[in-house]
């Protein structure tokens, strides 16, 4: 808003400067424009003031930091006011405008300069006297001593480093620039801070060497002044690059923009007259925001790009500017649903600017393949509905521009791979067939001599994933056979991902009987090829897991036997035999436990407890891959709840407490979830008919529900309330105490918006005549419907 506002003001002021004296009508219109210009400038300043206030109110959050573009726009507006306000009687206004400009420069520098103590905490080398790392006595040091100090500091971290100085009497800008670029070449935790210190020292030396008028005559007759390392554009870019590559440093992007803010101050004070930031400088700042990963980074990068596009600046954005900025939107697209649209808007802006410039790339660059690929990646990562269709439309637009003479705009392998990913991830209808058609186009183009379109392993695996997602196992297996037949093409040799995708496709196939046979045959083929020496690929953990999953979903009576046999083989080879490629992991055990839970086997609960105990034992021996997780515990709890075992409620409660103990002991993967608590409640609700067992089960149900309600990280679900009501119905005799308990429980459930159909059914079955109706009296509408708020969180 500020940027567009400022542009309008500048246009008004530009019109004023063309006015002619003596034209009353024009002078009247000019006066109106002049008044409006002042109002607009003040409004822009108020908006900027409020932006700074928000930044302070939010604890100096990086996402609320006012952008450099906002400061520059406001300063341009007030500078323009100072220029057109030339009448003597308006000298006061001109001075006011110039004062605002000076004040904004200082404010920008203050906002973009971090606290020195914070910087010292980051690099742990603590300088003082206005420097981050250079010592306090730097003001009394010679340029040779400063260079030696910095070189030695870098050599401590990079022993082979050495700065060559042939003649110490000629030390100057080149040597400092070389050292700054070396700090960027060998990234250290202090690279940015030390490069910044060297820049500040160089500016200090320039200021120190600038003589007053009184001293100039004496200096003419004295010895020549030694070389002063005056910063130039390369110095500025070196410092920016050093900040960009500094590892493990917060607010790198803000630091980089602070360099440009300081440069503006030095220019206005005449210290670095003629030294200006260039396109590389701004591109580096854009890249710093891109790599920062903080919320709002892409928008900050876009603000800088807009500043470069502004006609009032001498900086022209290039292809790198747009590509990096679009890439910033691609990086945040998984978190920001609007990222794809914003990236495409930048691309079209780039295209239209070049078109308006009649294709002159020195004025406005043309979009390239990398620009389109970055936009496509933003759509693919965003996983938004319709993104696959939009990706296909961009491909057609890209091909049309290429046919119109955009030589640098030819789709390549990466382009097609991203579009396939977009089709796969965005739920596009018929995604597998469209992805396969794109693959065929790539193969056809490559056969005609276009090497950039040669499909690689990512291409084939993406198409396999698309077939797998839709359960088209036959097409997936045909494509796998095609990959196997291309023996001379190492780029498309199937890997673990390829086989896993095909096995997963069979597990999703509707014909379960055939699917499990084909899956087992494919697995046996892998092992047979490896044993015969036809391939160096052997089945890995993910392939074993996919086969177990296929058996688990088959419904075959022998499924449990096969999955337990596969698990035993993996334990024997991977854990006891030390073959890390086939070590079972948590997913392996969960699939086996799931198969066991659905097997209807009489002793399923005992076997599941045994498997869980094996997981815990292997994990205690140091096998992190088999770390017991919340899903594994929850499956075992559900298996216990379904069993006919006596005192199963107490057993389930003990396992839940064991799970909590593991979590408190440091295993974060097994933090209990609401499903774990619901399984214990379910075990209590379906306990046996023994009176003593029912009494213990009711205690378990009450304690478990209270623990769930008092949890620091969980809250009951509608299933929790419904299952607890079921337990009350079975385990508590009809009485006023039960009615009061049910009333309070139901009212709390309604307040939390969890009154689902399941809860209402249990209430209707549980309540005494008239109790349920009394709870609903006065809350239903004229059609007998309950308030929507009662089920808002179901």
mmCIF file with all atom_site columns, N, CA and C in Angstrom, residues 557 560 593-604 607 639 642:
data_model
loop_
_atom_site.group_PDB
_atom_site.id
_atom_site.type_symbol
_atom_site.label_atom_id
_atom_site.label_alt_id
_atom_site.label_comp_id
_atom_site.label_asym_id
_atom_site.label_entity_id
_atom_site.label_seq_id
_atom_site.pdbx_PDB_ins_code
_atom_site.Cartn_x
_atom_site.Cartn_y
_atom_site.Cartn_z
_atom_site.occupancy
_atom_site.B_iso_or_equiv
_atom_site.pdbx_formal_charge
_atom_site.auth_seq_id
_atom_site.auth_comp_id
_atom_site.auth_asym_id
_atom_site.auth_atom_id
_atom_site.pdbx_PDB_model_num
ATOM 1  N N  . UNK A 1 557 ? -6.239  -65.920 4.691  1.00 0.00 ? 557 UNK A N  1
ATOM 2  C CA . UNK A 1 557 ? -6.189  -66.610 5.981  1.00 0.00 ? 557 UNK A CA 1
ATOM 3  C C  . UNK A 1 557 ? -4.760  -66.865 6.441  1.00 0.00 ? 557 UNK A C  1
ATOM 4  N N  . UNK A 1 560 ? -1.322  -63.704 8.430  1.00 0.00 ? 560 UNK A N  1
ATOM 5  C CA . UNK A 1 560 ? -0.581  -63.559 9.683  1.00 0.00 ? 560 UNK A CA 1
ATOM 6  C C  . UNK A 1 560 ? 0.680   -64.412 9.675  1.00 0.00 ? 560 UNK A C  1
ATOM 7  N N  . UNK A 1 593 ? 1.682   -55.911 13.792 1.00 0.00 ? 593 UNK A N  1
ATOM 8  C CA . UNK A 1 593 ? 0.733   -55.797 14.908 1.00 0.00 ? 593 UNK A CA 1
ATOM 9  C C  . UNK A 1 593 ? -0.685  -55.548 14.402 1.00 0.00 ? 593 UNK A C  1
ATOM 10 N N  . UNK A 1 594 ? -0.802  -54.754 13.334 1.00 0.00 ? 594 UNK A N  1
ATOM 11 C CA . UNK A 1 594 ? -2.110  -54.483 12.747 1.00 0.00 ? 594 UNK A CA 1
ATOM 12 C C  . UNK A 1 594 ? -2.723  -55.754 12.171 1.00 0.00 ? 594 UNK A C  1
ATOM 13 N N  . UNK A 1 595 ? -1.894  -56.544 11.496 1.00 0.00 ? 595 UNK A N  1
ATOM 14 C CA . UNK A 1 595 ? -2.368  -57.824 10.950 1.00 0.00 ? 595 UNK A CA 1
ATOM 15 C C  . UNK A 1 595 ? -2.832  -58.737 12.078 1.00 0.00 ? 595 UNK A C  1
ATOM 16 N N  . UNK A 1 596 ? -2.082  -58.754 13.148 1.00 0.00 ? 596 UNK A N  1
ATOM 17 C CA . UNK A 1 596 ? -2.419  -59.591 14.299 1.00 0.00 ? 596 UNK A CA 1
ATOM 18 C C  . UNK A 1 596 ? -3.728  -59.132 14.945 1.00 0.00 ? 596 UNK A C  1
ATOM 19 N N  . UNK A 1 597 ? -3.927  -57.826 15.022 1.00 0.00 ? 597 UNK A N  1
ATOM 20 C CA . UNK A 1 597 ? -5.143  -57.281 15.642 1.00 0.00 ? 597 UNK A CA 1
ATOM 21 C C  . UNK A 1 597 ? -6.387  -57.646 14.838 1.00 0.00 ? 597 UNK A C  1
ATOM 22 N N  . UNK A 1 598 ? -6.254  -57.772 13.516 1.00 0.00 ? 598 UNK A N  1
ATOM 23 C CA . UNK A 1 598 ? -7.399  -58.077 12.657 1.00 0.00 ? 598 UNK A CA 1
ATOM 24 C C  . UNK A 1 598 ? -7.551  -59.566 12.361 1.00 0.00 ? 598 UNK A C  1
ATOM 25 N N  . UNK A 1 599 ? -6.739  -60.395 13.001 1.00 0.00 ? 599 UNK A N  1
ATOM 26 C CA . UNK A 1 599 ? -6.685  -61.819 12.648 1.00 0.00 ? 599 UNK A CA 1
ATOM 27 C C  . UNK A 1 599 ? -7.739  -62.675 13.332 1.00 0.00 ? 599 UNK A C  1
ATOM 28 N N  . UNK A 1 600 ? -8.387  -62.190 14.375 1.00 0.00 ? 600 UNK A N  1
ATOM 29 C CA . UNK A 1 600 ? -9.362  -62.947 15.158 1.00 0.00 ? 600 UNK A CA 1
ATOM 30 C C  . UNK A 1 600 ? -8.729  -64.168 15.843 1.00 0.00 ? 600 UNK A C  1
ATOM 31 N N  . UNK A 1 601 ? -7.431  -64.143 15.966 1.00 0.00 ? 601 UNK A N  1
ATOM 32 C CA . UNK A 1 601 ? -6.732  -65.238 16.631 1.00 0.00 ? 601 UNK A CA 1
ATOM 33 C C  . UNK A 1 601 ? -6.982  -65.160 18.125 1.00 0.00 ? 601 UNK A C  1
ATOM 34 N N  . UNK A 1 602 ? -7.181  -66.339 18.763 1.00 0.00 ? 602 UNK A N  1
ATOM 35 C CA . UNK A 1 602 ? -7.563  -66.370 20.176 1.00 0.00 ? 602 UNK A CA 1
ATOM 36 C C  . UNK A 1 602 ? -6.500  -65.722 21.065 1.00 0.00 ? 602 UNK A C  1
ATOM 37 N N  . UNK A 1 603 ? -5.243  -65.982 20.785 1.00 0.00 ? 603 UNK A N  1
ATOM 38 C CA . UNK A 1 603 ? -4.157  -65.453 21.613 1.00 0.00 ? 603 UNK A CA 1
ATOM 39 C C  . UNK A 1 603 ? -3.462  -64.261 20.952 1.00 0.00 ? 603 UNK A C  1
ATOM 40 N N  . UNK A 1 604 ? -4.216  -63.500 20.179 1.00 0.00 ? 604 UNK A N  1
ATOM 41 C CA . UNK A 1 604 ? -3.627  -62.355 19.467 1.00 0.00 ? 604 UNK A CA 1
ATOM 42 C C  . UNK A 1 604 ? -3.040  -61.338 20.443 1.00 0.00 ? 604 UNK A C  1
ATOM 43 N N  . UNK A 1 607 ? 0.384   -62.519 21.763 1.00 0.00 ? 607 UNK A N  1
ATOM 44 C CA . UNK A 1 607 ? 1.432   -62.417 20.746 1.00 0.00 ? 607 UNK A CA 1
ATOM 45 C C  . UNK A 1 607 ? 1.799   -60.961 20.474 1.00 0.00 ? 607 UNK A C  1
ATOM 46 N N  . UNK A 1 639 ? -5.926  -54.334 20.558 1.00 0.00 ? 639 UNK A N  1
ATOM 47 C CA . UNK A 1 639 ? -5.979  -55.802 20.519 1.00 0.00 ? 639 UNK A CA 1
ATOM 48 C C  . UNK A 1 639 ? -6.407  -56.354 21.868 1.00 0.00 ? 639 UNK A C  1
ATOM 49 N N  . UNK A 1 642 ? -10.137 -55.831 22.366 1.00 0.00 ? 642 UNK A N  1
ATOM 50 C CA . UNK A 1 642 ? -11.005 -56.729 21.604 1.00 0.00 ? 642 UNK A CA 1
ATOM 51 C C  . UNK A 1 642 ? -10.983 -58.165 22.127 1.00 0.00 ? 642 UNK A C  1
#
